[in-house]
Amino acid sequence: MKKLHLGCGKNIRMGYVNLDLINLKGVDVVHNLNIYPWPFKKNEFDYVFTSHVLEHLDGIIKPMEEIWRITKNKTIISIEVPIFPSIGAMADPTHKQFYTFRTFDYFRPVDSLNYYSKARFNVLSKRILFSRPLFFFGWFFNLSPSMQRFYINFLSFLIPAFALKIELETIK
């Protein structure tokens, strides 16, 4: 099983191809993720992990298309990004993109707005993450998809979450 860690920084994962913009100790591939294509072959990876990286890139669609290109059918992609309207999503001046609870739905085959890209993913799970003092809200609002929708539609500006953790599955 070939695994990729996109934007690893100093968090080197054993058994992964660790990619980062900076040549740090343990980084296997040094590459700017805003330069396409990424230095990997089609259908190369069985698993992809990225945490708090995608929001720093110049777009949303092109990185998702590259992830789709370099992964095999049914590859699991684990992504964590700051969720809008959290302060973490907007305060960091290096963040170029905002992600909402619904952003990745645009890549589902069943979505009526999936015409922006040919890359397709099944959404396996979504979790709204809260900071430590608000941890209980995460447990409560992640009980069901209907509770998540209620939070997103009515409470997200009153009780801002910290991040979105999503698992996707490549469809080819």
Short mmCIF file of C-alpha atoms in Angstrom, two decimals:
data_model
loop_
_atom_site.label_atom_id
_atom_site.label_comp_id
_atom_site.label_asym_id
_atom_site.label_seq_id
_atom_site.Cartn_x
_atom_site.Cartn_y
_atom_site.Cartn_z
CA MET A 1 0.00 0.00 0.00
CA LYS A 2 1.56 3.29 -1.12
CA LYS A 3 0.62 6.26 1.09
CA LEU A 4 1.15 9.99 0.57
CA HIS A 5 1.38 12.72 3.21
CA LEU A 6 0.79 16.08 1.48
CA GLY A 7 2.30 19.10 3.21
CA CYS A 8 3.99 17.13 5.96
CA GLY A 9 6.18 19.90 7.39
CA LYS A 10 8.07 18.45 10.38
CA ASN A 11 5.33 15.85 10.99
CA ILE A 12 7.05 12.99 9.17
CA ARG A 13 4.96 9.81 8.88
CA MET A 14 6.75 6.48 8.63
CA GLY A 15 5.63 4.37 5.69
CA TYR A 16 4.44 7.43 3.74
CA VAL A 17 5.87 9.46 0.91
CA ASN A 18 6.25 12.75 2.80
CA LEU A 19 5.89 15.84 0.57
CA ASP A 20 6.52 19.43 1.54
CA LEU A 21 7.45 22.77 0.02
CA ILE A 22 10.57 22.98 2.20
CA ASN A 23 13.43 20.49 2.30
CA LEU A 24 13.14 19.52 5.96
CA LYS A 25 14.60 16.42 7.59
CA GLY A 26 12.51 13.40 6.57
CA VAL A 27 10.81 15.05 3.57
CA ASP A 28 10.95 12.64 0.62
CA VAL A 29 9.65 14.94 -2.11
CA VAL A 30 10.15 18.71 -2.18
CA HIS A 31 7.48 20.31 -4.36
CA ASN A 32 5.28 23.41 -4.52
CA LEU A 33 1.70 22.08 -4.63
CA ASN A 34 0.67 25.13 -6.69
CA ILE A 35 2.76 23.79 -9.59
CA TYR A 36 1.02 21.21 -11.78
CA PRO A 37 1.21 18.41 -12.48
CA TRP A 38 2.45 17.11 -9.16
CA PRO A 39 5.53 14.85 -9.47
CA PHE A 40 3.63 11.57 -9.30
CA LYS A 41 2.27 9.09 -11.82
CA LYS A 42 -1.43 8.48 -12.46
CA ASN A 43 -2.99 5.97 -10.05
CA GLU A 44 0.13 5.84 -7.87
CA PHE A 45 -1.33 6.06 -4.35
CA ASP A 46 -3.63 3.89 -2.23
CA TYR A 47 -4.08 6.44 0.58
CA VAL A 48 -3.60 10.22 0.92
CA PHE A 49 -3.43 12.25 4.13
CA THR A 50 -3.32 16.03 4.37
CA SER A 51 -3.94 18.27 7.35
CA HIS A 52 -4.19 22.06 7.24
CA VAL A 53 -2.49 22.36 3.84
CA LEU A 54 -5.15 22.76 1.13
CA GLU A 55 -6.26 26.16 2.43
CA HIS A 56 -2.78 27.53 1.57
CA LEU A 57 -3.06 26.64 -2.13
CA ASP A 58 -4.15 28.95 -4.95
CA GLY A 59 -7.37 27.06 -5.68
CA ILE A 60 -9.65 24.21 -4.66
CA ILE A 61 -10.50 22.49 -7.93
CA LYS A 62 -7.00 21.90 -9.34
CA PRO A 63 -5.58 20.29 -6.15
CA MET A 64 -8.61 17.99 -5.96
CA GLU A 65 -8.10 17.05 -9.61
CA GLU A 66 -4.44 16.25 -8.88
CA ILE A 67 -5.39 14.14 -5.86
CA TRP A 68 -7.88 12.32 -8.10
CA ARG A 69 -5.25 11.84 -10.84
CA ILE A 70 -2.56 10.36 -8.58
CA THR A 71 -4.88 8.02 -6.64
CA LYS A 72 -6.28 4.64 -7.57
CA ASN A 73 -9.98 3.83 -7.69
CA LYS A 74 -11.38 3.50 -4.15
CA THR A 75 -8.38 5.27 -2.58
CA ILE A 76 -9.20 6.85 0.78
CA ILE A 77 -8.27 10.52 1.14
CA SER A 78 -8.22 11.98 4.64
CA ILE A 79 -8.38 15.79 4.72
CA GLU A 80 -8.51 18.30 7.54
CA VAL A 81 -8.99 22.00 6.80
CA PRO A 82 -10.10 25.01 8.85
CA ILE A 83 -13.85 25.38 8.46
CA PHE A 84 -15.49 28.67 7.55
CA PRO A 85 -16.55 30.76 9.55
CA SER A 86 -13.93 29.85 12.16
CA ILE A 87 -11.43 32.48 13.20
CA GLY A 88 -8.66 30.06 12.21
CA ALA A 89 -9.93 29.96 8.63
CA MET A 90 -9.94 33.73 8.27
CA ALA A 91 -7.21 35.05 10.60
CA ASP A 92 -4.20 33.41 8.98
CA PRO A 93 -2.98 35.71 6.18
CA THR A 94 -1.47 32.72 4.34
CA HIS A 95 -4.88 31.08 3.86
CA LYS A 96 -6.03 31.53 0.26
CA GLN A 97 -9.14 29.31 0.28
CA PHE A 98 -12.09 28.81 2.59
CA TYR A 99 -13.74 25.44 3.08
CA THR A 100 -17.28 24.89 4.26
CA PHE A 101 -19.17 21.79 5.28
CA ARG A 102 -20.42 21.52 1.69
CA THR A 103 -17.28 22.33 -0.35
CA PHE A 104 -16.34 18.72 -1.12
CA ASP A 105 -19.90 17.86 -2.14
CA TYR A 106 -19.17 19.53 -5.48
CA PHE A 107 -17.01 16.51 -6.38
CA ARG A 108 -19.69 13.88 -5.65
CA PRO A 109 -21.24 12.10 -8.63
CA VAL A 110 -24.74 12.77 -7.24
CA ASP A 111 -24.31 16.52 -6.79
CA SER A 112 -26.10 18.74 -9.31
CA LEU A 113 -23.20 21.25 -9.14
CA ASN A 114 -20.44 18.78 -10.01
CA TYR A 115 -19.78 20.24 -13.46
CA TYR A 116 -16.75 22.29 -12.33
CA SER A 117 -14.47 19.27 -12.47
CA LYS A 118 -14.30 15.72 -13.78
CA ALA A 119 -12.71 14.51 -10.52
CA ARG A 120 -15.18 12.40 -8.53
CA PHE A 121 -15.17 11.29 -4.92
CA ASN A 122 -17.60 9.64 -2.57
CA VAL A 123 -17.89 11.44 0.75
CA LEU A 124 -17.40 8.69 3.33
CA SER A 125 -17.55 10.86 6.44
CA LYS A 126 -17.55 14.46 7.64
CA ARG A 127 -16.83 15.63 11.16
CA ILE A 128 -17.02 19.15 12.49
CA LEU A 129 -14.16 19.69 14.94
CA PHE A 130 -14.29 22.14 17.83
CA SER A 131 -11.49 23.50 20.01
CA ARG A 132 -10.98 21.98 23.46
CA PRO A 133 -13.31 24.25 25.45
CA LEU A 134 -16.12 23.52 22.97
CA PHE A 135 -15.40 19.81 22.55
CA PHE A 136 -18.91 18.84 23.75
CA PHE A 137 -20.45 20.65 20.78
CA GLY A 138 -18.47 18.44 18.41
CA TRP A 139 -19.79 15.32 20.05
CA PHE A 140 -23.35 16.63 19.99
CA PHE A 141 -23.47 18.10 16.48
CA ASN A 142 -21.72 15.09 14.91
CA LEU A 143 -24.34 12.65 16.21
CA SER A 144 -26.08 12.61 12.82
CA PRO A 145 -26.07 14.31 9.42
CA SER A 146 -29.25 16.17 10.36
CA MET A 147 -27.57 17.59 13.49
CA GLN A 148 -24.58 18.63 11.38
CA ARG A 149 -26.88 20.42 8.91
CA PHE A 150 -28.69 22.14 11.78
CA TYR A 151 -25.38 23.39 13.16
CA ILE A 152 -24.10 24.58 9.76
CA ASN A 153 -27.35 26.32 8.79
CA PHE A 154 -28.24 27.97 12.11
CA LEU A 155 -25.42 27.98 14.65
CA SER A 156 -22.05 28.08 12.86
CA PHE A 157 -21.70 31.86 13.23
CA LEU A 158 -22.70 31.77 16.92
CA ILE A 159 -20.56 28.79 17.95
CA PRO A 160 -17.70 28.65 15.43
CA ALA A 161 -16.03 25.30 14.90
CA PHE A 162 -12.29 24.80 14.45
CA ALA A 163 -11.97 22.49 11.44
CA LEU A 164 -13.58 20.04 9.07
CA LYS A 165 -12.29 16.48 8.90
CA ILE A 166 -13.48 14.62 5.84
CA GLU A 167 -12.80 11.23 4.31
CA LEU A 168 -13.26 10.82 0.59
CA GLU A 169 -13.03 7.84 -1.71
CA THR A 170 -11.76 8.20 -5.27
CA ILE A 171 -14.20 7.18 -8.01
CA LYS A 172 -12.68 6.25 -11.37
#
